[in-house]
C-alpha positions as MATLAB code, in Angstrom:
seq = 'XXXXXXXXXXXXXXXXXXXXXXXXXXXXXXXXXXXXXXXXXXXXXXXXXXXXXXXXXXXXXXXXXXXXXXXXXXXXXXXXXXXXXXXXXXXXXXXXXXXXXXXXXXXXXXXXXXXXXXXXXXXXXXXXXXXXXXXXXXXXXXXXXXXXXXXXXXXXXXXXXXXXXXXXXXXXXXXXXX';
ca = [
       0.000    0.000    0.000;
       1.636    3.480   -1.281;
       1.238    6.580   -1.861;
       2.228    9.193   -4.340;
       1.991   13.197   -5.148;
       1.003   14.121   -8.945;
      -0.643   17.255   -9.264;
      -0.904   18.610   -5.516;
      -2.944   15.145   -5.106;
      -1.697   12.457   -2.750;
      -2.942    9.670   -4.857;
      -2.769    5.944   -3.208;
      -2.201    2.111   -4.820;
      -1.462   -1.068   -3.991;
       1.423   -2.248   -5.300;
       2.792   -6.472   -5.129;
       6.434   -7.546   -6.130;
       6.343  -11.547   -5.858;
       9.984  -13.170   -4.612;
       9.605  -14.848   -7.878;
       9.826  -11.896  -10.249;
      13.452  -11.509  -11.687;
      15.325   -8.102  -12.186;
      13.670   -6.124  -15.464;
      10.773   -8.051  -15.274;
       6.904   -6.761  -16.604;
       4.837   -4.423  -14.392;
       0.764   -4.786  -14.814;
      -1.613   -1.928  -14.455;
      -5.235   -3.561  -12.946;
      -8.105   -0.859  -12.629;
     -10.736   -1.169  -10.935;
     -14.078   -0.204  -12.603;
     -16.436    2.743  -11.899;
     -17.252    2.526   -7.984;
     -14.444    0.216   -7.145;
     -11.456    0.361   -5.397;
      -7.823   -1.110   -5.547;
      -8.236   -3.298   -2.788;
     -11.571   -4.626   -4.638;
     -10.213   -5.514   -8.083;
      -6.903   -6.796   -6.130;
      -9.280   -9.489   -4.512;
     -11.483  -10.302   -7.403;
      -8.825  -10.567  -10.524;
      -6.732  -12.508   -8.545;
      -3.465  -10.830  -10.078;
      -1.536  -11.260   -7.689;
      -1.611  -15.213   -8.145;
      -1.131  -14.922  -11.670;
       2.311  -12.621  -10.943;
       3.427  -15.464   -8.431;
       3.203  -18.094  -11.474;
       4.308  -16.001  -14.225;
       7.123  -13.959  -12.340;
       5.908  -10.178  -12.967;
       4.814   -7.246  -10.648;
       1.725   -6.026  -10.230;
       0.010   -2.629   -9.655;
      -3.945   -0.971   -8.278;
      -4.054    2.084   -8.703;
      -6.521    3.877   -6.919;
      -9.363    6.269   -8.869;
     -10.422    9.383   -7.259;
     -14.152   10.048   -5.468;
     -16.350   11.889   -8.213;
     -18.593   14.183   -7.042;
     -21.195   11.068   -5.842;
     -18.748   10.018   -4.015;
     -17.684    6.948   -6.354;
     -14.602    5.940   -7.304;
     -13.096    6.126  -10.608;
     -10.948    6.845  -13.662;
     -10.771    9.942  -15.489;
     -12.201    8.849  -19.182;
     -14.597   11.620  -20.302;
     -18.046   10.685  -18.812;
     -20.653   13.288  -19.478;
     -22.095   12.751  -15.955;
     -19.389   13.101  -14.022;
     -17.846   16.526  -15.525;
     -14.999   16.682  -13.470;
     -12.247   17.212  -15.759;
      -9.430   18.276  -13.255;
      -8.704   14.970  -12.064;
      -5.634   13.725  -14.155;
      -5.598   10.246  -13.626;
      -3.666   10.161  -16.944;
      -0.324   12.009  -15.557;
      -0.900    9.869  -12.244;
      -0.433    6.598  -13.670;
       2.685    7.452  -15.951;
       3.950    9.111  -12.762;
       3.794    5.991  -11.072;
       4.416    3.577  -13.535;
       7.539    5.897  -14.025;
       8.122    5.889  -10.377;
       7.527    1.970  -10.015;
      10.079    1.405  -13.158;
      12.679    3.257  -11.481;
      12.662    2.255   -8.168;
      12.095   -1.425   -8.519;
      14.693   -1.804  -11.783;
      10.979   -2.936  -13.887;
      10.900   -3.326  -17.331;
      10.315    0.148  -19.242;
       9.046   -1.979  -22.432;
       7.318   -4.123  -20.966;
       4.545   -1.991  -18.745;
       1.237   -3.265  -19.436;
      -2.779   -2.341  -18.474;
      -5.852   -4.187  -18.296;
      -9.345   -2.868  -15.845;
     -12.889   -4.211  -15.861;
     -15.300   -1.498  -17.150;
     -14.903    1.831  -16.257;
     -10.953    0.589  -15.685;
     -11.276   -0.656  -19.123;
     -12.182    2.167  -20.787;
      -9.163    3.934  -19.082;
      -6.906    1.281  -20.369;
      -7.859    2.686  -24.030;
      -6.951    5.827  -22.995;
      -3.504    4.403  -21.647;
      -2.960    3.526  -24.876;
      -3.894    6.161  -26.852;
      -1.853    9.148  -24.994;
       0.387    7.000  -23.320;
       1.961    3.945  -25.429;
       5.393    5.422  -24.442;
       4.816    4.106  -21.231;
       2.195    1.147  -21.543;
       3.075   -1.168  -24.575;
       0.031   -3.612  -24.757;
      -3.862   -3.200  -23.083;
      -6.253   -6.425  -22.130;
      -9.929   -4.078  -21.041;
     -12.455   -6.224  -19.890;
     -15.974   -5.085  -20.483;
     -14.881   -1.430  -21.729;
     -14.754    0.305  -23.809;
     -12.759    3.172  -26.122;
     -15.023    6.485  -25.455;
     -15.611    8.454  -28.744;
     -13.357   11.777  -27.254;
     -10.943    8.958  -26.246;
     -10.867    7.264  -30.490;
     -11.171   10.653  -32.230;
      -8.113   12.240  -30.726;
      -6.111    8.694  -30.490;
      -2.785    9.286  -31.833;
      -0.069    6.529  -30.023;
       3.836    7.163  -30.394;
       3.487    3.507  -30.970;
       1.595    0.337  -32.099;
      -0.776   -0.855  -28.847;
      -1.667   -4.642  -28.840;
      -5.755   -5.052  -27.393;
      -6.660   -7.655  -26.087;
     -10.293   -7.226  -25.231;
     -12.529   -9.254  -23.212;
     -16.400   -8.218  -23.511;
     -19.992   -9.774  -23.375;
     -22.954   -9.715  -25.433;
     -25.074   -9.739  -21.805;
     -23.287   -6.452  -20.298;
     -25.806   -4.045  -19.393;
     -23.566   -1.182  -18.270;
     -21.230   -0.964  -20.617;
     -22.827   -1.951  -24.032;
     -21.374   -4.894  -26.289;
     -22.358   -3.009  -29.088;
     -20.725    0.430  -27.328;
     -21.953    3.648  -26.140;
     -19.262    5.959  -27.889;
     -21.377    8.978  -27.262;
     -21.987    8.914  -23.776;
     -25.566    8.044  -23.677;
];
C-alpha cells in the first residue's frame, strides 16, 4: 500500500512484487471499474496469483471520489464533468516511479481494468503507449473523445474481453456517452 503526489494530489495504490519476479521483469496496471477500489479488483482478478506463477509485478491504482462520491478513472463521462482529475499524468507518474525504483521493465509496462478501468486502459494507450506497450480491457470500452483524438507514439496490442449480456457498458458500445 503506497502513496504518491502528482498534481498537488496524494494519490494511493497497492502495489505487489512476488519473490519470484526476476530483475527487469513486466509491471501490470489492474483498474478497478467505476465505484471500485484497488483493494476490490486486487481481490477479485486474482493478479496477484497470476504474478506469483508467471514472475511479474503487479500494480492498483486507486481512482479518485467523483462528485457522488464513487470511485473512478478519469475517461470523459458526461455525468461526471470533473475534468481536473488527471488520472492520466498519475499513472505514468507511477508507472515511471515503479520502473525506477524497482529496476521494472520500461518496455514491458502493461494495463488491463474491468469497465470503467477498461475504458481507461484505451486511454492508456492512446496518450500513453510510451509508457504502456500492450492493453487487455475487460468489459470497456474506447469512449468516442478517447478514439477521435487517439494518436499513439506507438503500435498498442488489445486484447479485449467483452460480453454480449453487459448491461452497463454496451457490447455493441456507447461511444457517445448516452
Amino acid at each position: 500500500y503506497g502513496t504518491i503526489q502528482d498534481g498537488g494530489i496524494q494519490r494511493e495504490y497497492i502495489y505487489y512484487h512476488p519473490g519470484s519476479a526476476p530483475p527487469n521483469c513486466p509491471l501490470v496496471f489492474v483498474c478497478h471499474g467505476y465505484t471500485g477500489s484497488a483493494q476490490g479488483i486486487m481481490n477479485y482478478s486474482e493478479f496477484n496469483q497470476l504474478a506469483d506463477e508467471y514472475g511479474f509485478a503487479v500494480c492498483y491504482p486507486q481512482g479518485t471520489e467523483d462528485l457522488y462520491g464513487n470511485n473512478f478513472f478519469n475517461v470523459g463521462y458526461d455525468f461526471q464533468n470533473n475534468p481536473e482529475v488527471d488520472d492520466l499524468g498519475f499513472t505514468i507518474a507511477l508507472a515511471e516511479y515503479l520502473q525506477e525504483t524497482h529496476g521494472f521493465s520500461n518496455t514491458n509496462t502493461f494495463s488491463t481494468g474491468m469497465s470503467n478501468g477498461g475504458d481507461f486502459s484505451y486511454l492508456l494507450a492512446c496518450q500513453a503507449s510510451e509508457t504502456f506497450r500492450a492493453i487487455a480491457p475487460v468489459s470497456g470500452m474506447i469512449m468516442e473523445n478517447i478514439y477521435q483524438s487517439c494518436n499513439p507514439e506507438n503500435p498498442v496490442p488489445v486484447f479485449e474481453t467483452h460480453g454480449t449480456e453487459d448491461d452497463v457498458t454496451l457490447y455493441d458500445g456507447d461511444p457517445y456517452n448516452n
